[in-house]
Short mmCIF file of C-alpha atoms in Angstrom, two decimals:
data_model
loop_
_atom_site.label_atom_id
_atom_site.label_comp_id
_atom_site.label_asym_id
_atom_site.label_seq_id
_atom_site.Cartn_x
_atom_site.Cartn_y
_atom_site.Cartn_z
CA MET A 8 135.18 122.92 78.99
CA THR A 9 137.52 125.28 77.24
CA GLU A 10 136.75 128.95 76.78
CA SER A 11 138.45 130.85 74.10
CA ASP A 12 140.28 134.03 74.90
CA PRO A 13 137.56 136.27 73.29
CA GLU A 14 134.92 134.57 75.43
CA ARG A 15 136.96 135.06 78.58
CA ARG A 16 137.59 138.62 77.80
CA PHE A 17 134.03 139.43 76.92
CA THR A 18 132.72 137.73 80.05
CA ALA A 19 135.12 139.74 82.19
CA ILE A 20 133.99 142.99 80.57
CA TYR A 21 130.39 141.99 80.94
CA ASP A 22 130.70 141.11 84.61
CA GLU A 23 132.63 144.21 85.48
CA HIS A 24 130.61 146.76 83.52
CA ARG A 25 127.08 145.52 83.03
CA ALA A 26 125.74 147.23 86.14
CA GLN A 27 127.19 150.56 85.03
CA VAL A 28 125.78 150.33 81.57
CA TYR A 29 122.43 149.39 83.06
CA ALA A 30 122.46 152.40 85.37
CA TYR A 31 123.23 154.63 82.41
CA ALA A 32 120.43 153.12 80.34
CA VAL A 33 117.95 153.66 83.18
CA SER A 34 118.98 157.26 83.52
CA ARG A 35 118.57 157.91 79.82
CA ALA A 36 115.54 155.83 78.84
CA GLY A 37 113.88 154.43 82.05
CA ARG A 38 113.76 150.93 83.32
CA GLN A 39 111.30 149.88 80.66
CA PHE A 40 113.96 149.89 77.94
CA ALA A 41 117.08 149.42 80.04
CA ASP A 42 117.40 145.62 79.57
CA ASP A 43 117.15 145.88 75.83
CA ILE A 44 119.60 148.76 75.61
CA VAL A 45 122.13 146.88 77.71
CA GLY A 46 121.63 143.71 75.59
CA ASP A 47 122.15 145.67 72.39
CA THR A 48 125.16 147.45 73.76
CA PHE A 49 126.95 144.26 74.80
CA LEU A 50 126.02 142.62 71.52
CA VAL A 51 127.90 145.40 69.78
CA ALA A 52 130.80 144.93 72.21
CA TRP A 53 130.92 141.22 71.45
CA ARG A 54 130.76 141.70 67.74
CA ARG A 55 133.49 144.32 67.80
CA LEU A 56 135.56 142.95 70.65
CA ASP A 57 138.68 143.69 68.68
CA VAL A 58 138.12 147.43 68.98
CA VAL A 59 137.00 147.52 72.62
CA PRO A 60 139.64 149.50 74.53
CA PRO A 61 141.40 148.17 77.68
CA ARG A 62 139.32 150.45 79.90
CA PRO A 63 136.03 149.87 78.23
CA LEU A 64 133.50 151.84 80.28
CA PRO A 65 133.53 155.15 78.29
CA TRP A 66 133.43 153.18 75.04
CA LEU A 67 130.50 151.02 76.33
CA LEU A 68 128.51 154.07 77.43
CA GLY A 69 129.15 155.72 74.06
CA VAL A 70 127.79 152.62 72.31
CA ALA A 71 124.76 152.65 74.71
CA ARG A 72 124.23 156.27 73.86
CA ASN A 73 124.19 155.52 70.13
CA VAL A 74 121.89 152.51 70.66
CA ILE A 75 119.41 154.79 72.50
CA ARG A 76 119.55 157.46 69.83
CA GLU A 77 119.28 155.13 66.88
CA ARG A 78 116.80 152.61 68.05
CA TYR A 79 114.39 153.90 70.57
CA ARG A 80 111.62 155.84 69.16
CA ASP A 81 111.92 159.20 70.81
CA GLU A 82 108.43 159.57 72.06
CA ALA A 83 108.34 156.11 73.56
CA ARG A 84 111.64 156.76 75.30
CA GLN A 85 110.50 160.19 76.54
CA ALA A 86 107.45 158.64 78.12
CA SER A 87 109.50 155.94 79.74
CA LEU A 88 112.08 158.48 80.91
CA ALA A 89 109.38 160.75 82.36
CA ALA A 90 107.97 157.86 84.32
CA GLU A 91 111.51 157.05 85.47
CA LEU A 92 112.17 160.57 86.70
CA ARG A 93 108.89 160.59 88.61
CA ALA A 94 109.79 157.28 90.18
CA TRP A 95 113.14 158.64 91.32
CA VAL A 96 111.33 161.35 93.31
CA THR A 97 108.48 159.31 94.67
CA GLU A 98 110.72 156.45 95.69
CA ALA A 99 113.24 158.79 97.31
CA GLY A 100 110.28 160.19 99.17
CA ASP A 101 109.38 156.78 100.52
CA ASP A 102 112.78 156.20 101.96
CA PRO A 103 112.71 156.88 105.65
CA ALA A 104 116.49 157.50 105.84
CA ASP A 105 117.96 160.91 106.73
CA GLY A 106 118.35 163.48 104.13
CA VAL A 107 115.16 162.55 102.30
CA ALA A 108 114.13 166.13 101.71
CA GLU A 109 117.46 166.93 100.07
CA ARG A 110 117.38 163.79 97.89
CA VAL A 111 113.86 164.59 96.75
CA ALA A 112 114.91 168.19 95.94
CA VAL A 113 118.00 167.14 94.12
CA LEU A 114 116.29 164.44 92.06
CA ALA A 115 113.36 166.74 91.24
CA ALA A 116 115.78 169.47 90.14
CA LEU A 117 117.64 166.94 87.98
CA GLY A 118 114.29 165.93 86.46
CA ALA A 119 113.73 169.59 85.61
CA LEU A 120 116.93 169.81 83.58
CA THR A 121 117.27 169.14 79.97
CA GLU A 122 118.37 165.59 79.08
CA HIS A 123 121.69 166.89 77.95
CA ASP A 124 122.41 168.69 81.22
CA ARG A 125 121.32 165.76 83.22
CA GLU A 126 123.48 163.41 81.29
CA LEU A 127 126.58 165.58 81.79
CA ILE A 128 126.03 165.73 85.55
CA THR A 129 125.13 162.12 86.08
CA LEU A 130 128.06 160.83 84.02
CA VAL A 131 130.31 162.39 86.65
CA ALA A 132 128.16 161.97 89.73
CA TRP A 133 126.74 158.55 89.21
CA GLN A 134 129.06 156.87 86.72
CA GLY A 135 132.17 158.24 88.31
CA LEU A 136 133.69 159.15 84.97
CA ARG A 137 136.66 161.57 84.75
CA PRO A 138 136.16 164.55 82.47
CA ARG A 139 138.16 163.03 79.57
CA GLN A 140 136.05 159.90 79.71
CA ALA A 141 132.74 161.79 79.94
CA ALA A 142 133.79 163.96 76.99
CA GLN A 143 134.47 160.78 75.07
CA VAL A 144 130.97 159.41 75.87
CA VAL A 145 129.16 162.56 74.64
CA GLY A 146 131.49 163.02 71.75
CA CYS A 147 133.05 166.44 72.38
CA SER A 148 136.41 167.81 73.32
CA VAL A 149 137.48 168.04 76.93
CA ALA A 150 137.42 171.83 76.74
CA THR A 151 133.88 171.86 75.44
CA TYR A 152 132.86 169.36 78.00
CA PHE A 153 134.06 171.57 80.84
CA VAL A 154 132.11 174.55 79.47
CA ARG A 155 128.98 172.43 79.14
CA LEU A 156 129.33 170.87 82.55
CA HIS A 157 129.82 174.29 84.11
CA ARG A 158 126.56 175.50 82.52
CA ALA A 159 124.71 172.31 83.48
CA ARG A 160 125.84 172.72 87.13
CA LYS A 161 124.73 176.30 87.11
CA ARG A 162 121.27 175.35 85.81
CA LEU A 163 121.01 172.59 88.41
CA ARG A 164 121.90 175.08 91.08
CA GLU A 165 119.17 177.47 89.77
CA ALA A 166 116.67 174.64 89.58
CA LEU A 167 117.37 173.78 93.23
CA ASP A 168 117.21 177.36 94.31
CA ALA A 169 113.99 177.94 92.46
CA ARG A 170 112.62 175.01 94.37
CA GLN A 171 111.32 173.42 91.25
CA VAL A 172 110.45 170.54 93.38
CA GLU A 173 106.88 171.57 92.73
CA ILE A 174 107.32 170.47 89.15
CA THR A 175 106.89 166.90 90.28
CA LEU A 176 104.51 167.41 93.18
CA PRO A 177 101.29 167.29 91.17
CA LEU A 178 102.37 163.86 89.99
CA GLN A 179 102.77 162.71 93.52
CA GLU A 180 99.21 163.72 94.12
CA HIS A 181 98.26 161.53 91.20
CA THR A 182 99.83 158.49 92.72
CA ARG A 183 97.77 158.95 95.91
CA MET B 9 134.06 166.97 92.85
CA ASN B 10 132.33 170.04 94.20
CA ASP B 11 129.51 170.01 96.71
CA LEU B 12 126.77 170.08 94.13
CA ILE B 13 128.07 167.04 92.30
CA ARG B 14 128.62 165.32 95.67
CA MET B 15 125.03 166.08 96.56
CA VAL B 16 123.84 164.50 93.31
CA ALA B 17 126.12 161.51 93.91
CA SER B 18 124.59 160.87 97.31
CA SER B 19 121.13 161.14 95.85
CA ARG B 20 121.66 158.31 93.31
CA PRO B 21 118.28 156.47 93.03
CA ALA B 22 118.27 152.78 93.84
CA ARG B 23 116.33 152.21 90.64
CA LEU B 24 119.62 152.47 88.73
CA ASP B 25 120.62 149.13 90.23
CA GLU B 26 119.68 146.07 88.37
CA ASN B 27 118.15 142.97 89.98
CA GLU B 28 121.12 140.71 89.70
CA ASP B 29 118.94 137.59 89.80
CA THR B 30 117.50 138.36 86.41
CA ARG B 31 120.76 139.32 84.77
CA PRO B 32 121.04 137.42 81.49
CA ASP B 33 123.97 135.01 81.02
CA PRO B 34 126.64 136.51 78.72
CA ALA B 35 126.62 133.26 76.87
CA SER B 36 123.33 134.43 75.24
CA ILE B 37 125.20 137.31 73.70
CA MET B 38 128.25 135.25 72.71
CA ALA B 39 125.95 132.85 70.86
CA HIS B 40 125.79 135.52 68.16
CA PRO B 41 128.44 135.48 65.53
CA GLN B 42 131.30 137.89 66.30
CA ARG B 43 131.57 139.22 62.78
CA PRO B 44 128.51 140.89 61.24
CA VAL B 45 127.95 138.14 58.70
CA ALA B 46 124.20 138.13 59.23
CA ARG B 47 122.72 141.03 61.14
CA PRO B 48 121.39 139.90 64.54
CA ALA B 49 117.90 138.63 64.72
CA SER B 50 115.31 141.16 65.68
CA ARG B 51 115.47 142.36 69.24
CA ARG B 52 112.53 143.71 71.15
CA ARG B 53 112.09 147.39 70.69
CA LEU B 54 109.73 149.88 69.27
CA VAL B 55 110.00 151.48 65.90
CA ALA B 56 113.33 153.13 65.22
CA ALA B 57 113.41 156.89 65.26
CA THR B 58 113.15 158.90 62.13
CA ALA B 59 113.67 161.45 64.80
CA LEU B 60 112.50 164.95 64.08
CA ALA B 61 115.55 166.63 65.31
CA VAL B 62 113.69 169.90 65.75
CA ALA B 63 111.26 168.44 68.23
CA GLY B 64 113.09 169.94 71.21
CA ALA B 65 112.62 173.49 69.90
CA VAL B 66 109.01 172.69 69.11
CA ILE B 67 108.19 171.58 72.63
CA VAL B 68 109.78 174.62 74.20
CA GLY B 69 107.80 176.89 72.01
CA GLY B 70 104.55 175.19 72.91
CA VAL B 71 104.83 174.92 76.61
CA ALA B 72 104.52 178.61 77.24
CA ALA B 73 100.82 179.30 77.43
CA ARG B 74 97.43 178.15 76.60
CA THR B 75 95.65 180.90 74.83
CA ASN B 76 93.25 179.52 72.32
CA GLU B 77 89.79 178.30 73.01
CA PRO B 78 89.15 174.79 74.23
CA GLY B 79 86.57 174.33 71.48
CA SER B 80 89.35 174.04 68.98
CA THR B 81 90.89 171.11 70.81
CA PRO B 82 91.18 168.24 68.41
CA SER B 83 89.01 165.24 69.02
CA ALA B 84 90.35 161.83 69.80
CA THR B 85 92.01 159.91 67.10
CA GLY B 86 90.03 158.49 64.20
CA THR B 87 90.77 154.92 63.33
CA THR B 88 91.89 153.78 59.97
CA THR B 89 89.26 152.00 58.03
CA GLY B 90 89.03 149.32 55.48
CA THR B 91 86.81 151.34 53.20
CA ARG B 92 87.53 151.24 49.56
CA THR B 93 88.14 154.32 47.61
CA GLY B 94 87.82 155.18 43.95
CA THR B 95 91.22 154.02 42.79
CA PRO B 96 91.60 150.34 41.96
CA ALA B 97 93.30 148.62 44.86
CA PRO B 98 96.78 147.21 44.24
CA ALA B 99 97.09 143.51 44.94
CA THR B 100 100.45 143.64 46.66
CA ALA B 101 102.69 146.07 48.43
CA ARG B 102 105.12 145.76 45.55
CA ALA B 103 102.39 146.72 43.03
CA LEU B 104 101.45 149.79 45.08
CA LEU B 105 105.02 150.94 45.44
CA LEU B 106 105.86 150.39 41.79
CA ALA B 107 102.73 152.34 40.75
CA ALA B 108 103.68 155.10 43.11
CA ALA B 109 107.11 155.19 41.51
CA GLU B 110 105.52 155.53 38.02
CA GLN B 111 103.43 158.42 39.18
CA THR B 112 106.30 160.26 40.86
CA THR B 113 107.57 162.12 37.87
CA GLN B 114 107.17 165.79 38.08
CA ASP B 115 106.98 168.53 40.59
CA SER B 116 108.31 171.99 40.45
CA SER B 117 111.85 171.84 41.67
CA ASN B 118 112.17 175.59 41.64
CA GLY B 119 111.68 177.82 44.60
CA ARG B 120 113.74 179.56 47.21
CA TYR B 121 112.47 177.21 49.90
CA TRP B 122 111.48 173.67 50.41
CA ARG B 123 108.46 173.86 52.67
CA ILE B 124 106.76 171.01 54.47
CA VAL B 125 103.79 171.09 56.79
CA ILE B 126 103.38 168.16 59.11
CA GLU B 127 100.86 167.36 61.82
CA GLN B 128 102.27 164.98 64.34
CA GLY B 129 100.31 163.09 66.92
CA GLU B 130 101.60 160.94 69.69
CA ARG B 131 100.04 158.76 72.32
CA LEU B 132 101.28 159.34 75.84
CA GLU B 133 100.58 157.35 78.98
CA VAL B 134 99.63 159.66 81.87
CA GLY B 135 97.64 159.66 85.08
CA PRO B 136 98.00 157.87 88.39
CA ALA B 137 99.72 154.48 88.56
CA SER B 138 96.52 153.01 89.95
CA ARG B 139 94.50 154.04 86.82
CA PRO B 140 96.66 155.32 84.01
CA TYR B 141 95.16 156.44 80.74
CA ALA B 142 96.31 157.57 77.35
CA ILE B 143 96.18 160.92 75.74
CA LEU B 144 96.87 161.93 72.18
CA ARG B 145 98.98 165.00 71.76
CA LYS B 146 99.09 166.86 68.45
CA ILE B 147 101.64 169.24 67.14
CA SER B 148 101.62 171.19 63.95
CA GLU B 149 104.97 171.88 62.34
CA GLU B 150 106.18 173.77 59.29
CA ARG B 151 109.72 173.50 58.08
CA TRP B 152 111.31 175.90 55.67
CA LEU B 153 114.67 174.93 54.11
CA PRO B 154 116.52 177.37 51.84
CA THR B 155 117.34 175.62 48.55
CA GLY B 156 119.90 177.96 47.01
CA GLN B 157 123.40 178.94 47.71
CA GLN B 158 122.25 182.07 49.46
CA ALA B 159 122.95 182.20 53.18
CA ALA B 160 119.24 182.37 54.01
CA ALA B 161 118.15 180.98 57.31
CA GLY B 162 115.70 178.13 57.51
CA ALA B 163 112.78 178.25 59.86
CA VAL B 164 110.74 175.84 61.96
CA VAL B 165 107.24 176.98 62.84
CA ALA B 166 105.57 175.01 65.53
CA ARG B 167 102.28 175.06 67.28
CA MET B 168 100.91 172.79 69.96
CA LEU B 169 97.44 171.65 68.99
CA GLY B 170 96.57 170.33 72.44
CA ALA B 171 95.89 166.88 73.80
CA ARG B 172 92.86 164.75 74.65
CA PRO B 173 92.15 161.40 76.23
CA VAL B 174 92.22 158.87 73.45
CA GLY B 175 89.14 156.73 73.84
CA ALA B 176 86.05 156.39 76.02
CA ALA B 177 87.86 154.32 78.68
CA ASP B 178 90.66 156.91 78.75
CA GLU B 179 88.11 159.65 79.13
CA GLU B 180 86.52 157.90 82.13
CA ALA B 181 89.92 157.47 83.80
CA TRP B 182 90.74 161.07 83.04
CA LYS B 183 87.54 162.15 84.79
CA ALA B 184 88.35 159.92 87.73
CA ASP B 185 91.78 161.65 87.77
CA GLY B 186 89.97 164.98 88.37
CA SER B 187 89.84 166.03 84.67
CA PRO B 188 93.25 167.68 84.65
CA ARG B 189 93.80 170.17 81.81
CA GLN B 190 97.51 169.63 81.73
CA TRP B 191 99.94 166.83 82.30
CA ARG B 192 103.63 166.82 83.07
CA GLN B 193 106.12 164.52 81.44
CA GLY B 194 109.41 165.18 83.13
CA ASP B 195 110.33 168.75 82.18
CA VAL B 196 107.61 169.05 79.56
CA VAL B 197 104.17 170.30 80.21
CA ILE B 198 101.44 169.07 77.92
CA THR B 199 98.28 171.13 77.90
CA MET B 200 94.81 170.14 76.82
CA ALA B 201 94.42 173.41 75.05
CA GLY B 202 96.76 174.27 72.29
CA GLY B 203 99.49 176.89 72.40
CA PRO B 204 100.53 179.93 70.39
CA ARG B 205 102.61 179.60 67.30
CA GLY B 206 106.35 179.65 67.80
CA VAL B 207 108.93 180.43 65.15
CA LYS B 208 112.49 179.34 65.38
CA MET B 209 114.93 180.55 62.79
CA ALA B 210 117.56 178.03 62.07
CA PRO B 211 120.82 178.30 60.20
CA ALA B 212 120.58 176.74 56.80
CA GLY B 213 122.35 173.55 57.74
CA ALA B 214 120.58 173.06 60.99
CA VAL B 215 116.95 172.32 60.36
CA GLY B 216 117.49 168.77 61.38
CA LEU B 217 117.49 166.62 58.27
CA TRP B 218 118.08 163.00 59.19
CA LEU B 219 118.50 160.00 56.95
CA ALA B 220 119.58 156.42 57.63
CA GLY B 221 120.83 156.91 61.12
CA ALA B 222 122.69 160.18 60.72
CA PRO B 223 122.25 163.80 59.92
CA VAL B 224 122.25 164.63 56.24
CA THR B 225 122.91 167.87 54.39
CA MET B 226 120.98 169.40 51.46
CA LYS B 227 124.13 168.88 49.33
CA GLN B 228 124.22 165.16 50.14
CA LEU B 229 120.50 164.87 49.36
CA ALA B 230 121.00 166.68 46.06
CA ALA B 231 123.67 164.13 45.11
CA LEU B 232 121.61 160.98 45.91
CA PRO B 233 121.52 158.46 43.09
CA SER B 234 118.26 158.06 41.15
CA ASP B 235 118.93 154.38 40.38
CA PRO B 236 117.23 152.09 42.93
CA ALA B 237 120.16 149.68 43.26
CA ALA B 238 122.67 152.57 43.62
CA LEU B 239 120.43 154.29 46.18
CA ARG B 240 120.08 151.08 48.16
CA LYS B 241 123.87 150.69 48.15
CA TRP B 242 124.34 154.27 49.27
CA LEU B 243 121.94 153.82 52.18
CA LEU B 244 123.38 150.43 53.20
CA ALA B 245 126.89 151.84 53.32
CA ARG B 246 125.67 154.61 55.55
CA LEU B 247 123.58 152.29 57.74
CA ASP B 248 126.48 149.96 58.21
CA THR B 249 128.30 152.58 60.25
CA ALA B 250 125.44 154.56 61.67
CA ALA B 251 122.81 152.07 62.70
CA GLU B 252 122.24 148.47 63.84
CA GLY B 253 119.36 146.31 63.01
CA PRO B 254 117.91 144.22 60.23
CA ALA B 255 118.97 145.91 57.00
CA ASP B 256 115.55 145.67 55.37
CA TYR B 257 113.85 147.33 58.24
CA LEU B 258 116.41 150.19 58.33
CA LEU B 259 115.96 150.58 54.61
CA PHE B 260 112.23 150.81 55.02
CA VAL B 261 112.53 153.52 57.62
CA ALA B 262 115.10 155.43 55.51
CA GLY B 263 112.81 155.02 52.46
CA GLN B 264 109.89 156.52 54.38
CA ALA B 265 111.93 159.58 55.23
CA LEU B 266 112.89 160.00 51.57
CA VAL B 267 109.39 159.78 50.15
CA THR B 268 107.73 161.78 52.92
CA GLU B 269 109.78 164.55 54.38
CA LEU B 270 113.14 165.05 52.69
CA PRO B 271 113.73 167.45 49.85
CA VAL B 272 114.90 165.10 47.09
CA ARG B 273 114.38 165.11 43.34
CA PRO B 274 111.27 163.30 42.04
CA ALA B 275 113.61 160.79 40.37
CA VAL B 276 115.07 159.97 43.79
CA ARG B 277 111.62 159.52 45.26
CA ALA B 278 110.64 157.26 42.45
CA ALA B 279 113.87 155.28 42.96
CA THR B 280 113.01 155.06 46.65
CA TYR B 281 109.57 153.59 45.94
CA ARG B 282 111.24 151.03 43.61
CA MET B 283 113.81 150.15 46.27
CA LEU B 284 110.97 149.73 48.83
CA ALA B 285 109.05 147.55 46.32
CA ASP B 286 111.92 145.07 46.43
CA LEU B 287 111.99 144.67 50.19
CA PRO B 288 110.46 141.27 50.91
CA GLU B 289 109.11 141.98 54.38
CA VAL B 290 107.01 144.99 53.35
CA ARG B 291 103.33 143.96 53.51
CA LEU B 292 100.25 145.46 51.99
CA PHE B 293 97.97 146.69 54.76
CA GLY B 294 95.19 147.91 52.45
CA ALA B 295 92.98 150.91 51.93
CA VAL B 296 92.92 153.28 54.82
CA LEU B 297 92.14 156.87 55.71
CA ASP B 298 94.97 158.88 57.24
CA GLN B 299 94.42 160.85 60.47
CA HIS B 300 93.04 163.72 58.37
CA GLY B 301 90.59 161.39 56.61
CA ARG B 302 92.43 161.34 53.31
CA ALA B 303 92.11 158.11 51.41
CA GLY B 304 95.23 156.12 50.62
CA THR B 305 96.80 152.69 50.72
CA ALA B 306 99.03 151.60 53.55
CA VAL B 307 102.04 149.35 53.47
CA GLY B 308 103.64 148.26 56.69
CA TYR B 309 106.77 146.78 58.17
CA LEU B 310 106.07 144.69 61.24
CA ARG B 311 108.69 144.24 63.86
CA ASN B 312 108.01 142.55 67.11
CA GLY B 313 104.41 143.56 67.30
CA SER B 314 104.95 147.15 66.28
CA GLU B 315 104.23 148.13 62.74
CA THR B 316 105.40 151.24 60.97
CA ARG B 317 103.05 152.09 58.17
CA LEU B 318 103.42 154.27 55.14
CA ILE B 319 100.28 155.62 53.59
CA VAL B 320 100.51 156.49 49.93
CA ASP B 321 97.97 157.92 47.54
CA GLY B 322 98.21 155.37 44.71
CA ALA B 323 96.73 157.79 42.24
CA ASP B 324 99.56 160.29 42.25
CA GLY B 325 102.28 158.62 44.21
CA GLN B 326 102.12 161.15 46.98
CA ALA B 327 103.13 159.92 50.45
CA LEU B 328 100.29 161.04 52.75
CA ALA B 329 101.35 159.93 56.20
CA GLN B 330 103.22 157.52 58.33
CA GLU B 331 101.95 155.83 61.40
CA SER B 332 103.25 153.63 64.14
CA TRP B 333 100.97 150.96 65.54
CA HIS B 334 101.23 148.34 68.28
CA GLY B 335 98.47 145.87 67.58
CA ASP B 336 95.30 147.98 67.40
CA THR B 337 96.85 150.90 69.22
CA LEU B 338 98.01 153.90 67.31
CA LEU B 339 101.26 155.10 68.97
CA SER B 340 102.11 158.02 66.77
CA TYR B 341 101.51 159.49 63.34
CA GLN B 342 102.76 162.14 61.03
CA VAL B 343 100.38 163.56 58.45
CA PHE B 344 102.23 165.35 55.61
CA GLU B 345 99.82 168.13 54.84
CA SER B 346 101.79 169.79 52.14
CA THR B 347 105.21 169.40 50.70
CA GLY B 348 106.95 171.33 47.96
CA TYR B 349 108.92 174.29 46.75
CA THR B 350 107.89 177.87 47.27
CA ASN B 351 109.14 181.37 46.53
CA GLU B 352 107.37 182.73 49.58
CA ALA B 353 109.46 183.85 52.51
CA PRO B 354 109.27 182.04 55.85
CA PRO B 355 107.45 183.82 58.65
CA MET B 356 109.73 185.80 60.86
CA ARG B 357 107.58 185.54 63.92
#
């Protein structure tokens, strides 16, 4: 069986980055839509393989971001995302490992942020992007990115300090 | 990385990790043509967003308090009906849309503001995982867009109208849940009672007009062609760079925005109806009542089990509402209560 160069290249990109695109999709739209978003994103990558840069992750996340914005009805996505954020907290709470209280607090505080702030922080903390790459994903200059990240971090700190954990606690009661 | 970021990094939820066993083979993607000769076959997803870009502001304004009396809480959704109305029913979607185009001839294009009043409803799944239920949340929204060259600000006036369990089964599950009077969705609190009115002034260019996958300016809207073929071409060129999906579906969604909520000339609205009439996949749904009980005729575009419907008053070509359905379940709606130009000034508070 012979594989053409484009197929080899695409498969390599897919194998290397699918997990990261998936994680981004979950954090933006919840697990419910993640598979579809990842599928749509890589379909764009395949169709436009000629413009995919050598280090494709920021480009891929930028495409995923557009896919989410263009195609997922906002209310459906918000509901899915809300369920996702609740699950982060409840599932962190089930984990018997050390530091559970801190993880619950951090995830609850992240859930209390705006989507935009949360995206800025998680692109760095969970996707491991460098500032230039994160700026590319959200489509702003590096300077603007730093200002926004600074503000987002400040609000995360405030959310933690204000112990906004309680924002999600009523929902934990619901899950009994 | 500072400590805060490190703390977030070490709190990364396991849910972000995919189950590798169910990961699709990349060959399934490479089976598609590399060049966009034909747009890819439909992929599973809900209706594309004709996103109300102002929704964020709306929600913030409404979370604040619950002040009005519970008695004013809207009742659960009405269902559309098959009842016939006075106007003779069109036989096809095409006939309805062409008739609407014929009727769309005049309105007063003069006024300092384009003003539109919309009631939006959306179905949300809430409650415990063991017995979830659906609520319908309603929001009233008024948008004021300055029409002239003056540097007047636009305004968005929003009011939360409250939320209720949708049907009898939802009501039962809600009672079993302890009859909560508010629900939380991430950082948004949804209250059963409505909220006070909130006014948000917006710079002229920032009231959140959106067309065919990208923001659009009043100037661009004013320059839209009033010939159906030229309009279609304009939209397709824009969709080619701004959106992905079956072209006909994206044109339908863009057409909905043009006939319902965007300030365009009557001739452009008529051209939009004619363009929609030529889309082969648009089907006639029939005579319906919108969520305010106004009689009209619905056409729909079905995609993977979800249908986006446009309800038009065939008698005067006025678009009444749009709705999103999955099977028999109403997912969301927008009722266009009034649309037009005015010389009044927007409320300041």
